[in-house]
Coordinates of N, CA and C in Angstrom, one line a residue:
X47 N 106.5 79.1 -50.5 CA 106.1 78.9 -51.9 C 104.9 78.0 -51.9
X48 N 104.1 78.1 -52.9 CA 102.9 77.2 -53.0 C 102.8 76.7 -54.4
X49 N 102.3 75.4 -54.5 CA 102.0 74.8 -55.8 C 100.5 74.7 -56.0
X50 N 100.1 75.3 -57.1 CA 98.6 75.4 -57.3 C 98.4 74.9 -58.8
X51 N 97.5 73.9 -58.9 CA 97.1 73.4 -60.2 C 95.6 73.2 -60.3
X52 N 95.0 73.4 -61.5 CA 93.6 73.1 -61.6 C 93.2 71.7 -61.4
X53 N 94.2 70.8 -61.5 CA 94.0 69.4 -61.3 C 94.8 68.8 -60.1
X54 N 96.1 69.1 -60.1 CA 97.1 68.6 -59.1 C 98.0 69.8 -58.7
X55 N 98.2 69.9 -57.4 CA 99.1 71.0 -56.9 C 100.6 70.6 -57.2
X56 N 101.0 69.4 -56.8 CA 102.4 68.9 -57.0 C 102.4 67.4 -57.4
X57 N 102.9 67.1 -58.6 CA 103.1 65.7 -59.0 C 104.4 65.2 -58.6
X58 N 104.4 64.1 -57.8 CA 105.7 63.7 -57.1 C 106.1 62.3 -57.5
X59 N 105.6 61.7 -58.6 CA 106.0 60.4 -59.0 C 105.7 60.2 -60.5
X60 N 106.2 59.2 -61.1 CA 105.9 58.9 -62.5 C 104.3 58.7 -62.6
X61 N 103.8 59.3 -63.7 CA 102.4 59.2 -63.9 C 102.0 59.4 -65.3
X62 N 100.7 59.0 -65.6 CA 100.1 59.3 -66.9 C 98.9 60.0 -66.7
X63 N 98.7 61.2 -67.3 CA 97.5 62.0 -67.2 C 97.0 62.2 -68.6
X64 N 95.8 61.8 -68.8 CA 95.2 61.8 -70.2 C 93.8 62.4 -70.2
X65 N 93.5 63.1 -71.3 CA 92.2 63.6 -71.6 C 91.5 64.3 -70.5
X66 N 92.3 65.3 -70.0 CA 91.8 66.2 -68.9 C 91.5 67.6 -69.4
X67 N 90.5 68.2 -68.9 CA 90.2 69.6 -69.2 C 89.9 70.4 -67.9
X68 N 90.6 71.5 -67.8 CA 90.3 72.4 -66.6 C 90.0 73.8 -67.1
X69 N 89.0 74.4 -66.4 CA 88.6 75.8 -66.7 C 88.4 76.4 -65.4
X70 N 88.6 77.7 -65.3 CA 88.4 78.5 -64.1 C 89.5 79.5 -64.0
X71 N 89.4 80.2 -62.8 CA 90.4 81.3 -62.6 C 91.2 81.0 -61.4
X72 N 92.6 81.2 -61.6 CA 93.5 81.0 -60.5 C 94.3 82.2 -60.4
X73 N 94.4 82.8 -59.1 CA 95.2 84.0 -58.8 C 96.1 83.6 -57.7
X74 N 97.4 84.0 -57.8 CA 98.4 83.8 -56.8 C 99.3 85.0 -56.7
X75 N 99.6 85.3 -55.4 CA 100.5 86.5 -55.2 C 101.6 86.2 -54.2
X76 N 101.7 84.9 -53.7 CA 102.7 84.6 -52.7 C 104.1 84.4 -53.4
X77 N 105.1 84.8 -52.8 CA 106.5 84.6 -53.2 C 106.8 83.2 -53.7
X78 N 107.2 83.0 -54.9 CA 107.6 81.7 -55.4 C 106.5 80.7 -55.7
X79 N 105.3 81.2 -56.1 CA 104.2 80.3 -56.4 C 104.4 79.6 -57.8
X80 N 104.0 78.4 -57.8 CA 104.1 77.6 -59.1 C 102.7 77.3 -59.5
X81 N 102.2 77.9 -60.6 CA 100.8 77.7 -60.9 C 100.6 77.2 -62.3
X82 N 99.8 76.1 -62.4 CA 99.5 75.5 -63.7 C 98.1 75.3 -63.9
X83 N 97.6 75.4 -65.1 CA 96.2 75.1 -65.4 C 95.8 73.7 -65.0
X84 N 96.8 72.7 -65.1 CA 96.6 71.3 -64.7 C 97.4 71.0 -63.5
X85 N 98.8 71.2 -63.6 CA 99.7 70.8 -62.5 C 100.5 72.1 -62.1
X86 N 100.6 72.4 -60.9 CA 101.4 73.5 -60.4 C 102.9 73.2 -60.5
X87 N 103.3 72.2 -59.8 CA 104.8 71.8 -59.8 C 104.9 70.4 -60.1
X88 N 105.8 70.1 -61.0 CA 106.2 68.7 -61.4 C 107.6 68.5 -60.9
X89 N 107.7 67.8 -59.8 CA 109.0 67.5 -59.2 C 108.9 66.0 -58.8
X90 N 108.9 65.2 -59.8 CA 108.6 63.7 -59.7 C 109.8 63.0 -59.1
X91 N 110.8 63.6 -58.5 CA 111.9 62.8 -57.9 C 111.7 62.8 -56.4
X92 N 110.7 63.5 -55.8 CA 110.5 63.5 -54.4 C 110.2 62.1 -53.9
X93 N 109.5 61.3 -54.7 CA 109.1 60.0 -54.3 C 110.2 59.0 -54.1
X94 N 111.4 59.4 -54.5 CA 112.6 58.5 -54.5 C 112.9 57.8 -55.8
X95 N 112.1 58.0 -56.8 CA 112.4 57.4 -58.1 C 113.6 58.0 -58.7
X96 N 114.5 57.2 -59.3 CA 115.7 57.8 -59.9 C 115.5 58.4 -61.2
X97 N 114.6 57.9 -62.1 CA 114.3 58.5 -63.4 C 112.8 58.5 -63.7
X98 N 112.1 59.4 -63.0 CA 110.6 59.4 -63.2 C 110.3 59.9 -64.6
X99 N 109.1 59.4 -65.1 CA 108.6 59.8 -66.3 C 107.1 60.2 -66.2
X100 N 106.8 61.3 -66.7 CA 105.4 61.8 -66.7 C 104.9 62.0 -68.2
X101 N 103.8 61.3 -68.5 CA 103.2 61.5 -69.8 C 101.9 62.1 -69.7
X102 N 101.7 63.2 -70.5 CA 100.4 63.9 -70.5 C 99.9 63.9 -71.9
X103 N 98.7 63.4 -72.1 CA 98.1 63.3 -73.5 C 96.8 64.0 -73.5
X104 N 96.6 64.8 -74.6 CA 95.3 65.4 -74.8 C 94.7 66.1 -73.6
X105 N 95.6 67.0 -73.0 CA 95.1 67.7 -71.8 C 94.9 69.2 -72.3
X106 N 93.9 69.8 -71.7 CA 93.6 71.2 -72.1 C 93.3 72.1 -70.9
X107 N 93.7 73.4 -71.1 CA 93.3 74.4 -70.1 C 92.7 75.6 -70.8
X108 N 91.6 76.1 -70.3 CA 90.8 77.1 -70.9 C 90.4 78.2 -69.9
X109 N 91.1 78.5 -68.9 CA 90.7 79.5 -67.9 C 91.6 80.7 -67.9
X110 N 91.8 81.2 -66.7 CA 92.6 82.4 -66.5 C 93.6 82.2 -65.3
X111 N 94.9 82.5 -65.6 CA 95.9 82.4 -64.5 C 96.5 83.8 -64.4
X112 N 96.6 84.3 -63.1 CA 97.3 85.5 -62.9 C 98.2 85.3 -61.7
X113 N 99.5 85.6 -61.9 CA 100.5 85.5 -60.8 C 101.2 86.9 -60.6
X114 N 101.5 87.2 -59.4 CA 102.1 88.6 -59.2 C 103.3 88.6 -58.2
X115 N 103.6 87.4 -57.6 CA 104.7 87.4 -56.6 C 106.1 87.2 -57.3
X116 N 107.1 87.6 -56.6 CA 108.5 87.5 -57.0 C 108.8 86.0 -57.2
X117 N 109.4 85.6 -58.4 CA 109.7 84.3 -58.7 C 108.6 83.4 -59.1
X118 N 107.4 83.9 -59.2 CA 106.2 83.1 -59.6 C 106.3 82.6 -61.0
X119 N 105.8 81.4 -61.3 CA 105.7 80.8 -62.6 C 104.3 80.4 -62.9
X120 N 103.9 80.6 -64.2 CA 102.5 80.2 -64.6 C 102.6 79.6 -65.9
X121 N 101.9 78.5 -66.1 CA 101.8 77.8 -67.4 C 100.4 77.3 -67.6
X122 N 100.0 77.2 -68.8 CA 98.6 76.7 -69.1 C 98.4 75.3 -68.7
X123 N 99.5 74.5 -68.8 CA 99.4 73.0 -68.5 C 100.2 72.8 -67.2
X124 N 101.5 73.2 -67.1 CA 102.4 73.0 -66.0 C 103.0 74.3 -65.6
X125 N 103.0 74.6 -64.3 CA 103.6 75.8 -63.8 C 105.1 75.8 -63.8
X126 N 105.7 74.7 -63.3 CA 107.2 74.5 -63.2 C 107.6 73.1 -63.2
X127 N 108.6 72.8 -64.0 CA 109.2 71.4 -64.0 C 110.6 71.6 -63.3
X128 N 110.9 70.8 -62.3 CA 112.1 71.2 -61.5 C 112.9 70.0 -61.0
X129 N 113.1 69.0 -61.8 CA 113.9 67.8 -61.4 C 114.8 67.4 -62.5
X130 N 116.1 67.3 -62.2 CA 117.1 67.0 -63.3 C 117.0 65.7 -63.9
X131 N 116.4 64.7 -63.3 CA 116.3 63.3 -63.9 C 114.9 63.0 -64.5
X132 N 114.0 64.0 -64.4 CA 112.7 63.7 -64.9 C 112.6 63.8 -66.4
X133 N 111.7 63.0 -67.0 CA 111.3 63.0 -68.4 C 109.9 63.4 -68.4
X134 N 109.5 64.4 -69.2 CA 108.1 64.9 -69.3 C 107.8 64.9 -70.8
X135 N 106.7 64.1 -71.2 CA 106.3 64.1 -72.5 C 104.9 64.6 -72.6
X136 N 104.7 65.7 -73.3 CA 103.4 66.3 -73.5 C 103.0 66.1 -75.0
X137 N 101.8 65.5 -75.2 CA 101.3 65.2 -76.6 C 99.9 65.8 -76.7
X138 N 99.7 66.5 -77.8 CA 98.4 67.1 -78.1 C 97.8 67.9 -76.9
X139 N 98.6 68.6 -76.2 CA 98.1 69.5 -75.1 C 97.8 70.9 -75.7
X140 N 96.8 71.5 -75.2 CA 96.3 72.8 -75.7 C 96.0 73.7 -74.6
X141 N 96.5 74.9 -74.7 CA 96.1 76.0 -73.7 C 95.6 77.1 -74.5
X142 N 94.3 77.4 -74.2 CA 93.6 78.6 -74.8 C 93.4 79.7 -73.8
X143 N 93.8 79.4 -72.6 CA 93.6 80.3 -71.5 C 94.4 81.6 -71.5
X144 N 94.1 82.5 -70.6 CA 94.8 83.7 -70.5 C 95.8 83.5 -69.3
X145 N 97.1 83.7 -69.6 CA 98.1 83.5 -68.6 C 98.9 84.9 -68.4
X146 N 98.8 85.4 -67.2 CA 99.4 86.8 -67.0 C 100.3 86.7 -65.8
X147 N 101.5 87.2 -66.0 CA 102.5 87.3 -64.9 C 102.8 88.8 -64.7
X148 N 102.4 89.3 -63.6 CA 102.4 90.8 -63.3 C 103.7 91.3 -62.7
X149 N 104.8 90.5 -62.8 CA 106.1 91.0 -62.3 C 107.2 90.6 -63.3
X150 N 108.2 91.4 -63.3 CA 109.3 91.1 -64.2 C 110.5 90.4 -63.5
X151 N 110.3 90.1 -62.3 CA 111.4 89.4 -61.5 C 111.6 87.9 -62.1
X152 N 112.5 87.2 -61.5 CA 112.7 85.8 -61.9 C 111.5 85.0 -61.9
X153 N 111.4 84.0 -62.8 CA 110.2 83.2 -63.0 C 109.9 83.0 -64.4
X154 N 108.7 82.8 -64.8 CA 108.3 82.7 -66.2 C 106.8 82.4 -66.4
X155 N 106.3 82.7 -67.6 CA 105.0 82.4 -67.9 C 105.0 81.9 -69.4
X156 N 104.3 80.8 -69.6 CA 104.2 80.2 -70.9 C 102.9 79.5 -71.2
X157 N 102.6 79.4 -72.5 CA 101.3 78.8 -72.8 C 101.2 77.3 -72.3
X158 N 102.2 76.6 -72.3 CA 102.2 75.2 -71.9 C 102.9 75.0 -70.5
X159 N 104.2 75.5 -70.4 CA 105.0 75.4 -69.2 C 105.5 76.7 -68.8
X160 N 105.3 77.1 -67.6 CA 105.7 78.4 -67.1 C 107.2 78.5 -67.0
X161 N 107.9 77.5 -66.4 CA 109.3 77.5 -66.3 C 109.9 76.1 -66.2
X162 N 110.8 75.8 -67.0 CA 111.4 74.5 -67.1 C 112.8 74.6 -66.5
X163 N 113.0 74.2 -65.2 CA 114.3 74.3 -64.6 C 115.3 73.3 -65.1
X164 N 114.9 72.0 -65.0 CA 115.8 70.9 -65.4 C 114.9 69.8 -66.0
X165 N 115.6 68.8 -66.5 CA 114.9 67.6 -67.0 C 114.8 67.6 -68.5
X166 N 114.3 66.5 -69.0 CA 114.1 66.3 -70.5 C 112.6 66.4 -70.8
X167 N 112.3 67.4 -71.6 CA 110.9 67.7 -71.9 C 110.7 67.7 -73.4
X168 N 109.6 66.9 -73.8 CA 109.2 66.9 -75.2 C 107.8 67.3 -75.4
X169 N 107.6 68.3 -76.2 CA 106.3 68.8 -76.6 C 106.0 68.4 -78.0
X170 N 104.9 67.6 -78.2 CA 104.5 67.1 -79.5 C 103.1 67.5 -79.8
X171 N 102.9 68.2 -81.0 CA 101.5 68.6 -81.4 C 100.8 69.4 -80.3
X172 N 101.5 70.3 -79.6 CA 101.0 71.1 -78.6 C 100.7 72.5 -79.2
X173 N 99.7 73.2 -78.6 CA 99.3 74.5 -79.1 C 99.0 75.4 -78.0
X174 N 99.4 76.6 -78.1 CA 99.1 77.6 -77.0 C 98.7 78.9 -77.7
X175 N 97.7 79.6 -77.0 CA 97.2 80.8 -77.6 C 97.1 82.0 -76.6
X176 N 97.5 81.8 -75.3 CA 97.1 82.9 -74.4 C 98.1 83.4 -73.4
X177 N 99.4 83.2 -73.6 CA 100.4 83.7 -72.6 C 101.1 85.0 -73.0
X178 N 100.3 85.9 -73.6 CA 100.9 87.2 -73.9 C 102.1 87.1 -74.8
X179 N 102.1 86.2 -75.8 CA 103.3 86.0 -76.7 C 104.6 85.6 -76.0
X180 N 104.5 84.8 -74.9 CA 105.7 84.4 -74.2 C 106.1 83.0 -74.7
X181 N 105.4 82.4 -75.6 CA 105.8 81.1 -76.2 C 105.2 79.9 -75.4
X182 N 105.5 78.7 -75.8 CA 105.0 77.5 -75.2 C 105.7 77.3 -73.8
X183 N 107.0 77.6 -73.7 CA 107.7 77.5 -72.4 C 108.2 78.9 -72.1
X184 N 107.8 79.5 -71.0 CA 108.1 80.8 -70.6 C 109.5 81.1 -70.3
X185 N 110.2 80.2 -69.6 CA 111.6 80.3 -69.3 C 112.2 79.0 -69.0
X186 N 113.5 78.9 -69.0 CA 114.2 77.7 -68.7 C 115.6 77.9 -68.2
X187 N 116.1 76.9 -67.5 CA 117.5 76.9 -67.0 C 118.2 75.9 -67.8
X188 N 118.5 74.7 -67.3 CA 119.2 73.7 -68.0 C 118.4 72.6 -68.6
X189 N 117.1 72.8 -68.6 CA 116.2 71.8 -69.2 C 116.5 71.6 -70.7
X190 N 116.4 70.3 -71.1 CA 116.5 70.0 -72.5 C 115.1 69.9 -73.1
X191 N 114.7 70.8 -74.0 CA 113.4 70.8 -74.5 C 113.4 70.5 -76.0
X192 N 112.5 69.6 -76.4 CA 112.4 69.2 -77.8 C 110.9 69.6 -78.2
X193 N 110.8 70.3 -79.4 CA 109.5 70.7 -79.9 C 109.3 69.9 -81.2
X194 N 108.1 69.2 -81.3 CA 107.7 68.5 -82.5 C 106.4 69.0 -82.9
X195 N 106.3 69.7 -84.1 CA 105.0 70.1 -84.6 C 104.2 70.9 -83.6
X196 N 104.8 71.9 -83.0 CA 104.1 72.7 -82.0 C 103.8 74.1 -82.6
X197 N 102.7 74.8 -82.0 CA 102.4 76.1 -82.5 C 102.0 77.0 -81.3
X198 N 102.4 78.3 -81.5 CA 101.9 79.3 -80.6 C 101.3 80.4 -81.5
X199 N 100.0 80.7 -81.2 CA 99.3 81.7 -82.0 C 99.4 83.1 -81.3

């Protein structure tokens, strides 16, 4: 598996990411790729933190993401969130890019997050326009997701 992001491949600790814009084309076809316009994989427990928190504010993606491998995930902002103790807060994040998942196997594609496996995720004032009507979060397992004033066009 590979983690590919327009800004960061894999976020592994608590962090604040603000006022970022990425544009460009990302293509992945390896089994289990996690691809995000900004962050490929958010697994902020690897660093040993017990309750990591990631805050993303006013981040935007405006490119093209295409994935085609089994289990691939693609999101305009984050490809995959995968830690049970993580808290992720996204505020005023926008994805206007084109996000395409060329397989129907496990995984997901969403305007903001491709797949939310676990954790507590809050999306506030976020907008997505390009994931082929898959919504802001393409798929989820046991993640607890809260939506505040969000839109998908």
